[in-house]
Structure formats: structure tokens, C-alpha cells
Amino acid sequence: MDNTLIAPLLIVSISKFLEYYLYILFARLLLTWFPNIDWMQQIVGFLSPITDPYLNLFRFVPPIGPLDLSPIIAILALQFAMQALTLLG
């Protein structure tokens, strides 16, 4: 394979992975708004091991009352990484 094609392919692949991960993160966060629905627990149980390690990186931000700001910062960091990859590609 030509070396000039590897870097753009890698950048596009990582960018797509981050895009899909952002969708999974949004789904996980939206599902936390409905904790009392039984079938939601199965979906959250599936998504939690995928998203919680990333979200835990941003748990250093203290909540403001009932509002947890760490997911907002995590999403902004992910979008920043996606933009940086777009500029590289």
C-alpha cells in the first residue's frame, strides 16, 4: 500500500470512530434522564462500560447543584479532537 494513502485513511478512520463514539455518548447521556423505565436499564448497562471510562476522565469538575458539567466538557473535548483531525486531513 502506498505510504501517501495511509495517513489520510488513518485520519478519516479515527475521525469516523470519534463521530460514532459521540453518538453513543449522546445516547448514554439522554438515557440517564429516564432512569425509571425498565428496558432503559438494559441499554444503559450496555453503554456504561463503553462510555464511563471516558466520562470518568472529566469527573474532576465538581457538579453545580444537581447539574454535572463533566459530560459537557467531555463532549467539547471530543468535538475539539474531531476538529483537530479535520484540520490535519
N, CA, C and O atoms as CSV, one atom per row, in Angstrom:
chain,resi,resn,atom,element,x,y,z
A,1,MET,N,N,0.856,-1.188,0.000
A,1,MET,CA,C,0.000,0.000,0.000
A,1,MET,C,C,0.892,1.238,0.000
A,1,MET,O,O,1.935,1.271,0.653
A,2,ASP,N,N,0.475,2.220,-0.720
A,2,ASP,CA,C,1.227,3.459,-0.849
A,2,ASP,C,C,1.216,4.227,0.468
A,2,ASP,O,O,0.163,4.394,1.083
A,3,ASN,N,N,2.392,4.698,0.907
A,3,ASN,CA,C,2.504,5.430,2.175
A,3,ASN,C,C,1.750,6.755,2.167
A,3,ASN,O,O,1.366,7.246,3.229
A,4,THR,N,N,1.532,7.335,1.010
A,4,THR,CA,C,0.817,8.609,0.956
A,4,THR,C,C,-0.679,8.428,1.226
A,4,THR,O,O,-1.372,9.394,1.545
A,5,LEU,N,N,-1.176,7.203,1.101
A,5,LEU,CA,C,-2.590,6.943,1.356
A,5,LEU,C,C,-2.867,6.519,2.795
A,5,LEU,O,O,-4.011,6.571,3.244
A,6,ILE,N,N,-1.839,6.103,3.515
A,6,ILE,CA,C,-2.042,5.584,4.868
A,6,ILE,C,C,-2.472,6.689,5.833
A,6,ILE,O,O,-3.415,6.493,6.600
A,7,ALA,N,N,-1.814,7.828,5.814
A,7,ALA,CA,C,-2.126,8.911,6.761
A,7,ALA,C,C,-3.556,9.437,6.586
A,7,ALA,O,O,-4.278,9.547,7.577
A,8,PRO,N,N,-3.989,9.763,5.370
A,8,PRO,CA,C,-5.383,10.224,5.236
A,8,PRO,C,C,-6.401,9.159,5.622
A,8,PRO,O,O,-7.434,9.479,6.209
A,9,LEU,N,N,-6.125,7.901,5.301
A,9,LEU,CA,C,-7.031,6.819,5.663
A,9,LEU,C,C,-7.115,6.676,7.177
A,9,LEU,O,O,-8.196,6.458,7.725
A,10,LEU,N,N,-5.992,6.796,7.845
A,10,LEU,CA,C,-5.967,6.716,9.306
A,10,LEU,C,C,-6.726,7.880,9.932
A,10,LEU,O,O,-7.476,7.688,10.889
A,11,ILE,N,N,-6.539,9.066,9.407
A,11,ILE,CA,C,-7.231,10.245,9.928
A,11,ILE,C,C,-8.738,10.121,9.737
A,11,ILE,O,O,-9.505,10.431,10.649
A,12,VAL,N,N,-9.163,9.676,8.576
A,12,VAL,CA,C,-10.595,9.507,8.318
A,12,VAL,C,C,-11.175,8.422,9.219
A,12,VAL,O,O,-12.283,8.571,9.734
A,13,SER,N,N,-10.434,7.332,9.411
A,13,SER,CA,C,-10.917,6.238,10.258
A,13,SER,C,C,-11.076,6.683,11.704
A,13,SER,O,O,-12.090,6.386,12.337
A,14,ILE,N,N,-10.095,7.387,12.225
A,14,ILE,CA,C,-10.175,7.878,13.610
A,14,ILE,C,C,-11.290,8.899,13.741
A,14,ILE,O,O,-12.015,8.903,14.736
A,15,SER,N,N,-11.435,9.755,12.757
A,15,SER,CA,C,-12.489,10.765,12.785
A,15,SER,C,C,-13.873,10.110,12.794
A,15,SER,O,O,-14.756,10.546,13.533
A,16,LYS,N,N,-14.067,9.083,11.990
A,16,LYS,CA,C,-15.355,8.376,11.970
A,16,LYS,C,C,-15.602,7.665,13.295
A,16,LYS,O,O,-16.723,7.671,13.803
A,17,PHE,N,N,-14.563,7.052,13.856
A,17,PHE,CA,C,-14.706,6.395,15.149
A,17,PHE,C,C,-15.149,7.400,16.211
A,17,PHE,O,O,-16.052,7.112,16.997
A,18,LEU,N,N,-14.518,8.580,16.240
A,18,LEU,CA,C,-14.889,9.606,17.212
A,18,LEU,C,C,-16.312,10.101,16.981
A,18,LEU,O,O,-17.028,10.403,17.935
A,19,GLU,N,N,-16.718,10.185,15.730
A,19,GLU,CA,C,-18.088,10.609,15.425
A,19,GLU,C,C,-19.095,9.598,15.972
A,19,GLU,O,O,-20.082,9.982,16.599
A,20,TYR,N,N,-18.850,8.315,15.737
A,20,TYR,CA,C,-19.758,7.283,16.245
A,20,TYR,C,C,-19.734,7.224,17.764
A,20,TYR,O,O,-20.765,7.000,18.398
A,21,TYR,N,N,-18.552,7.427,18.348
A,21,TYR,CA,C,-18.454,7.433,19.801
A,21,TYR,C,C,-19.239,8.610,20.385
A,21,TYR,O,O,-19.837,8.485,21.454
A,22,LEU,N,N,-19.240,9.735,19.701
A,22,LEU,CA,C,-20.019,10.891,20.139
A,22,LEU,C,C,-21.512,10.565,20.138
A,22,LEU,O,O,-22.232,10.964,21.053
A,23,TYR,N,N,-21.982,9.844,19.121
A,23,TYR,CA,C,-23.389,9.424,19.089
A,23,TYR,C,C,-23.709,8.500,20.265
A,23,TYR,O,O,-24.756,8.636,20.898
A,24,ILE,N,N,-22.813,7.571,20.551
A,24,ILE,CA,C,-23.012,6.652,21.677
A,24,ILE,C,C,-23.030,7.428,22.984
A,24,ILE,O,O,-23.830,7.136,23.873
A,25,LEU,N,N,-22.152,8.412,23.103
A,25,LEU,CA,C,-22.095,9.239,24.307
A,25,LEU,C,C,-23.386,10.033,24.485
A,25,LEU,O,O,-23.911,10.116,25.595
A,26,PHE,N,N,-23.899,10.612,23.414
A,26,PHE,CA,C,-25.170,11.334,23.487
A,26,PHE,C,C,-26.307,10.401,23.899
A,26,PHE,O,O,-27.141,10.761,24.730
A,27,ALA,N,N,-26.336,9.209,23.319
A,27,ALA,CA,C,-27.385,8.248,23.673
A,27,ALA,C,C,-27.311,7.897,25.148
A,27,ALA,O,O,-28.333,7.842,25.832
A,28,ARG,N,N,-26.112,7.661,25.633
A,28,ARG,CA,C,-25.927,7.311,27.047
A,28,ARG,C,C,-26.395,8.445,27.953
A,28,ARG,O,O,-27.056,8.203,28.963
A,29,LEU,N,N,-26.057,9.669,27.598
A,29,LEU,CA,C,-26.444,10.811,28.423
A,29,LEU,C,C,-27.952,11.056,28.382
A,29,LEU,O,O,-28.553,11.392,29.402
A,30,LEU,N,N,-28.555,10.892,27.228
A,30,LEU,CA,C,-30.005,11.068,27.133
A,30,LEU,C,C,-30.750,9.998,27.913
A,30,LEU,O,O,-31.793,10.281,28.502
A,31,LEU,N,N,-30.238,8.786,27.926
A,31,LEU,CA,C,-30.894,7.701,28.646
A,31,LEU,C,C,-30.835,7.891,30.164
A,31,LEU,O,O,-31.672,7.350,30.887
A,32,THR,N,N,-29.869,8.643,30.644
A,32,THR,CA,C,-29.799,8.881,32.087
A,32,THR,C,C,-30.927,9.793,32.558
A,32,THR,O,O,-31.178,9.891,33.759
A,33,TRP,N,N,-31.604,10.457,31.637
A,33,TRP,CA,C,-32.730,11.307,32.006
A,33,TRP,C,C,-33.978,10.499,32.315
A,33,TRP,O,O,-34.935,11.028,32.880
A,34,PHE,N,N,-33.977,9.213,31.947
A,34,PHE,CA,C,-35.136,8.342,32.148
A,34,PHE,C,C,-34.740,7.100,32.945
A,34,PHE,O,O,-34.775,5.992,32.408
A,35,PRO,N,N,-34.367,7.261,34.211
A,35,PRO,CA,C,-33.867,6.106,34.967
A,35,PRO,C,C,-34.955,5.127,35.402
A,35,PRO,O,O,-34.631,4.003,35.785
A,36,ASN,N,N,-36.211,5.503,35.359
A,36,ASN,CA,C,-37.274,4.655,35.887
A,36,ASN,C,C,-37.864,3.684,34.872
A,36,ASN,O,O,-38.659,2.823,35.250
A,37,ILE,N,N,-37.506,3.794,33.612
A,37,ILE,CA,C,-38.046,2.898,32.593
A,37,ILE,C,C,-37.198,1.625,32.599
A,37,ILE,O,O,-35.973,1.686,32.492
A,38,ASP,N,N,-37.861,0.471,32.725
A,38,ASP,CA,C,-37.161,-0.805,32.906
A,38,ASP,C,C,-36.248,-1.177,31.741
A,38,ASP,O,O,-35.103,-1.570,31.965
A,39,TRP,N,N,-36.721,-1.064,30.515
A,39,TRP,CA,C,-35.907,-1.507,29.387
A,39,TRP,C,C,-34.706,-0.595,29.151
A,39,TRP,O,O,-33.750,-0.985,28.481
A,40,MET,N,N,-34.752,0.608,29.697
A,40,MET,CA,C,-33.616,1.524,29.569
A,40,MET,C,C,-32.409,1.006,30.338
A,40,MET,O,O,-31.271,1.240,29.931
A,41,GLN,N,N,-32.643,0.302,31.449
A,41,GLN,CA,C,-31.537,-0.212,32.251
A,41,GLN,C,C,-30.677,-1.187,31.454
A,41,GLN,O,O,-29.461,-1.229,31.643
A,42,GLN,N,N,-31.277,-1.958,30.581
A,42,GLN,CA,C,-30.510,-2.880,29.759
A,42,GLN,C,C,-29.616,-2.133,28.781
A,42,GLN,O,O,-28.462,-2.507,28.572
A,43,ILE,N,N,-30.147,-1.086,28.190
A,43,ILE,CA,C,-29.361,-0.307,27.230
A,43,ILE,C,C,-28.248,0.451,27.957
A,43,ILE,O,O,-27.107,0.479,27.497
A,44,VAL,N,N,-28.587,1.062,29.091
A,44,VAL,CA,C,-27.579,1.792,29.859
A,44,VAL,C,C,-26.518,0.830,30.364
A,44,VAL,O,O,-25.334,1.167,30.391
A,45,GLY,N,N,-26.935,-0.372,30.767
A,45,GLY,CA,C,-25.979,-1.378,31.212
A,45,GLY,C,C,-25.012,-1.771,30.110
A,45,GLY,O,O,-23.867,-2.128,30.387
A,46,PHE,N,N,-25.456,-1.708,28.872
A,46,PHE,CA,C,-24.589,-1.999,27.734
A,46,PHE,C,C,-23.680,-0.815,27.408
A,46,PHE,O,O,-22.508,-1.005,27.082
A,47,LEU,N,N,-24.211,0.402,27.494
A,47,LEU,CA,C,-23.447,1.584,27.104
A,47,LEU,C,C,-22.498,2.080,28.193
A,47,LEU,O,O,-21.480,2.700,27.884
A,48,SER,N,N,-22.810,1.822,29.442
A,48,SER,CA,C,-21.982,2.328,30.543
A,48,SER,C,C,-20.524,1.882,30.472
A,48,SER,O,O,-19.637,2.722,30.624
A,49,PRO,N,N,-20.235,0.592,30.247
A,49,PRO,CA,C,-18.821,0.204,30.167
A,49,PRO,C,C,-18.083,0.829,28.983
A,49,PRO,O,O,-16.857,0.937,28.994
A,50,ILE,N,N,-18.836,1.237,27.967
A,50,ILE,CA,C,-18.220,1.856,26.794
A,50,ILE,C,C,-17.927,3.334,27.038
A,50,ILE,O,O,-16.895,3.845,26.602
A,51,THR,N,N,-18.834,4.020,27.735
A,51,THR,CA,C,-18.713,5.473,27.868
A,51,THR,C,C,-18.137,5.937,29.204
A,51,THR,O,O,-17.505,6.992,29.263
A,52,ASP,N,N,-18.340,5.178,30.265
A,52,ASP,CA,C,-17.904,5.637,31.590
A,52,ASP,C,C,-16.399,5.846,31.732
A,52,ASP,O,O,-15.996,6.802,32.395
A,53,PRO,N,N,-15.541,4.999,31.143
A,53,PRO,CA,C,-14.103,5.296,31.272
A,53,PRO,C,C,-13.722,6.665,30.701
A,53,PRO,O,O,-12.896,7.372,31.277
A,54,TYR,N,N,-14.324,7.034,29.571
A,54,TYR,CA,C,-14.045,8.359,29.005
A,54,TYR,C,C,-14.635,9.468,29.874
A,54,TYR,O,O,-13.974,10.474,30.135
A,55,LEU,N,N,-15.882,9.285,30.323
A,55,LEU,CA,C,-16.515,10.309,31.156
A,55,LEU,C,C,-15.795,10.472,32.493
A,55,LEU,O,O,-15.753,11.575,33.038
A,56,ASN,N,N,-15.232,9.398,33.025
A,56,ASN,CA,C,-14.528,9.482,34.305
A,56,ASN,C,C,-13.281,10.354,34.228
A,56,ASN,O,O,-12.815,10.853,35.253
A,57,LEU,N,N,-12.736,10.544,33.037
A,57,LEU,CA,C,-11.586,11.440,32.880
A,57,LEU,C,C,-11.935,12.884,33.228
A,57,LEU,O,O,-11.061,13.676,33.579
A,58,PHE,N,N,-13.216,13.218,33.128
A,58,PHE,CA,C,-13.669,14.593,33.327
A,58,PHE,C,C,-14.453,14.777,34.626
A,58,PHE,O,O,-15.097,15.809,34.812
A,59,ARG,N,N,-14.409,13.814,35.507
A,59,ARG,CA,C,-15.145,13.894,36.772
A,59,ARG,C,C,-14.468,14.812,37.787
A,59,ARG,O,O,-14.979,14.983,38.894
A,60,PHE,N,N,-13.327,15.404,37.430
A,60,PHE,CA,C,-12.661,16.334,38.339
A,60,PHE,C,C,-13.446,17.637,38.488
A,60,PHE,O,O,-13.215,18.402,39.425
A,61,VAL,N,N,-14.369,17.887,37.564
A,61,VAL,CA,C,-15.190,19.093,37.613
A,61,VAL,C,C,-16.311,18.855,38.622
A,61,VAL,O,O,-17.108,17.932,38.453
A,62,PRO,N,N,-16.381,19.675,39.666
A,62,PRO,CA,C,-17.449,19.460,40.657
A,62,PRO,C,C,-18.813,19.837,40.082
A,62,PRO,O,O,-18.921,20.789,39.308
A,63,PRO,N,N,-19.849,19.094,40.457
A,63,PRO,CA,C,-21.197,19.439,39.974
A,63,PRO,C,C,-21.678,20.749,40.586
A,63,PRO,O,O,-21.312,21.109,41.704
A,64,ILE,N,N,-22.495,21.438,39.833
A,64,ILE,CA,C,-23.116,22.671,40.310
A,64,ILE,C,C,-24.549,22.318,40.663
A,64,ILE,O,O,-25.423,22.274,39.798
A,65,GLY,N,N,-24.779,22.068,41.946
A,65,GLY,CA,C,-26.092,21.592,42.388
A,65,GLY,C,C,-26.348,20.229,41.780
A,65,GLY,O,O,-25.507,19.338,41.899
A,66,PRO,N,N,-27.495,20.041,41.127
A,66,PRO,CA,C,-27.780,18.736,40.507
A,66,PRO,C,C,-27.182,18.593,39.102
A,66,PRO,O,O,-27.298,17.530,38.492
A,67,LEU,N,N,-26.547,19.646,38.584
A,67,LEU,CA,C,-26.031,19.646,37.219
A,67,LEU,C,C,-24.585,19.182,37.200
A,67,LEU,O,O,-23.715,19.818,37.794
A,68,ASP,N,N,-24.330,18.071,36.517
A,68,ASP,CA,C,-22.984,17.540,36.342
A,68,ASP,C,C,-22.414,18.081,35.034
A,68,ASP,O,O,-22.925,17.780,33.955
A,69,LEU,N,N,-21.361,18.874,35.136
A,69,LEU,CA,C,-20.781,19.503,33.953
A,69,LEU,C,C,-19.767,18.630,33.236
A,69,LEU,O,O,-19.359,18.959,32.122
A,70,SER,N,N,-19.352,17.533,33.840
A,70,SER,CA,C,-18.310,16.709,33.223
A,70,SER,C,C,-18.713,16.142,31.856
A,70,SER,O,O,-17.858,16.090,30.972
A,71,PRO,N,N,-19.970,15.710,31.627
A,71,PRO,CA,C,-20.307,15.254,30.270
A,71,PRO,C,C,-20.219,16.363,29.224
A,71,PRO,O,O,-19.866,16.108,28.073
A,72,ILE,N,N,-20.535,17.576,29.619
A,72,ILE,CA,C,-20.452,18.696,28.671
A,72,ILE,C,C,-19.001,18.929,28.277
A,72,ILE,O,O,-18.698,19.133,27.102
A,73,ILE,N,N,-18.111,18.900,29.253
A,73,ILE,CA,C,-16.687,19.088,28.970
A,73,ILE,C,C,-16.152,17.920,28.154
A,73,ILE,O,O,-15.317,18.115,27.271
A,74,ALA,N,N,-16.621,16.707,28.437
A,74,ALA,CA,C,-16.188,15.528,27.688
A,74,ALA,C,C,-16.617,15.630,26.225
A,74,ALA,O,O,-15.842,15.297,25.329
A,75,ILE,N,N,-17.828,16.083,25.981
A,75,ILE,CA,C,-18.316,16.237,24.608
A,75,ILE,C,C,-17.532,17.328,23.886
A,75,ILE,O,O,-17.168,17.162,22.722
A,76,LEU,N,N,-17.270,18.438,24.566
A,76,LEU,CA,C,-16.490,19.512,23.946
A,76,LEU,C,C,-15.081,19.045,23.601
A,76,LEU,O,O,-14.554,19.396,22.545
A,77,ALA,N,N,-14.470,18.260,24.477
A,77,ALA,CA,C,-13.128,17.739,24.208
A,77,ALA,C,C,-13.142,16.801,23.008
A,77,ALA,O,O,-12.227,16.828,22.184
A,78,LEU,N,N,-14.169,15.980,22.908
A,78,LEU,CA,C,-14.292,15.065,21.776
A,78,LEU,C,C,-14.500,15.833,20.480
A,78,LEU,O,O,-13.913,15.485,19.456
A,79,GLN,N,N,-15.318,16.860,20.511
A,79,GLN,CA,C,-15.534,17.673,19.316
A,79,GLN,C,C,-14.271,18.441,18.928
A,79,GLN,O,O,-13.997,18.629,17.743
A,80,PHE,N,N,-13.506,18.882,19.922
A,80,PHE,CA,C,-12.244,19.547,19.637
A,80,PHE,C,C,-11.277,18.580,18.939
A,80,PHE,O,O,-10.605,18.957,17.980
A,81,ALA,N,N,-11.209,17.339,19.423
A,81,ALA,CA,C,-10.345,16.336,18.794
A,81,ALA,C,C,-10.792,16.054,17.363
A,81,ALA,O,O,-9.959,15.874,16.475
A,82,MET,N,N,-12.092,16.016,17.140
A,82,MET,CA,C,-12.608,15.795,15.789
A,82,MET,C,C,-12.247,16.952,14.862
A,82,MET,O,O,-11.889,16.736,13.704
A,83,GLN,N,N,-12.339,18.168,15.367
A,83,GLN,CA,C,-11.966,19.331,14.552
A,83,GLN,C,C,-10.475,19.341,14.238
A,83,GLN,O,O,-10.071,19.684,13.127
A,84,ALA,N,N,-9.660,18.964,15.220
A,84,ALA,CA,C,-8.217,18.906,15.004
A,84,ALA,C,C,-7.880,17.872,13.927
A,84,ALA,O,O,-7.015,18.112,13.085
A,85,LEU,N,N,-8.559,16.728,13.952
A,85,LEU,CA,C,-8.330,15.725,12.918
A,85,LEU,C,C,-8.771,16.212,11.552
A,85,LEU,O,O,-8.133,15.910,10.543
A,86,THR,N,N,-9.864,16.967,11.517
A,86,THR,CA,C,-10.345,17.510,10.250
A,86,THR,C,C,-9.319,18.475,9.659
A,86,THR,O,O,-9.105,18.502,8.447
A,87,LEU,N,N,-8.691,19.260,10.521
A,87,LEU,CA,C,-7.677,20.199,10.036
A,87,LEU,C,C,-6.424,19.487,9.530
A,87,LEU,O,O,-5.760,19.962,8.608
A,88,LEU,N,N,-6.108,18.346,10.139
A,88,LEU,CA,C,-4.951,17.566,9.693
A,88,LEU,C,C,-5.197,16.898,8.348
A,88,LEU,O,O,-4.287,16.745,7.534
A,89,GLY,N,N,-6.451,16.503,8.133
A,89,GLY,CA,C,-6.782,15.749,6.903
A,89,GLY,C,C,-7.010,16.610,5.765
A,89,GLY,O,O,-7.295,16.124,4.671
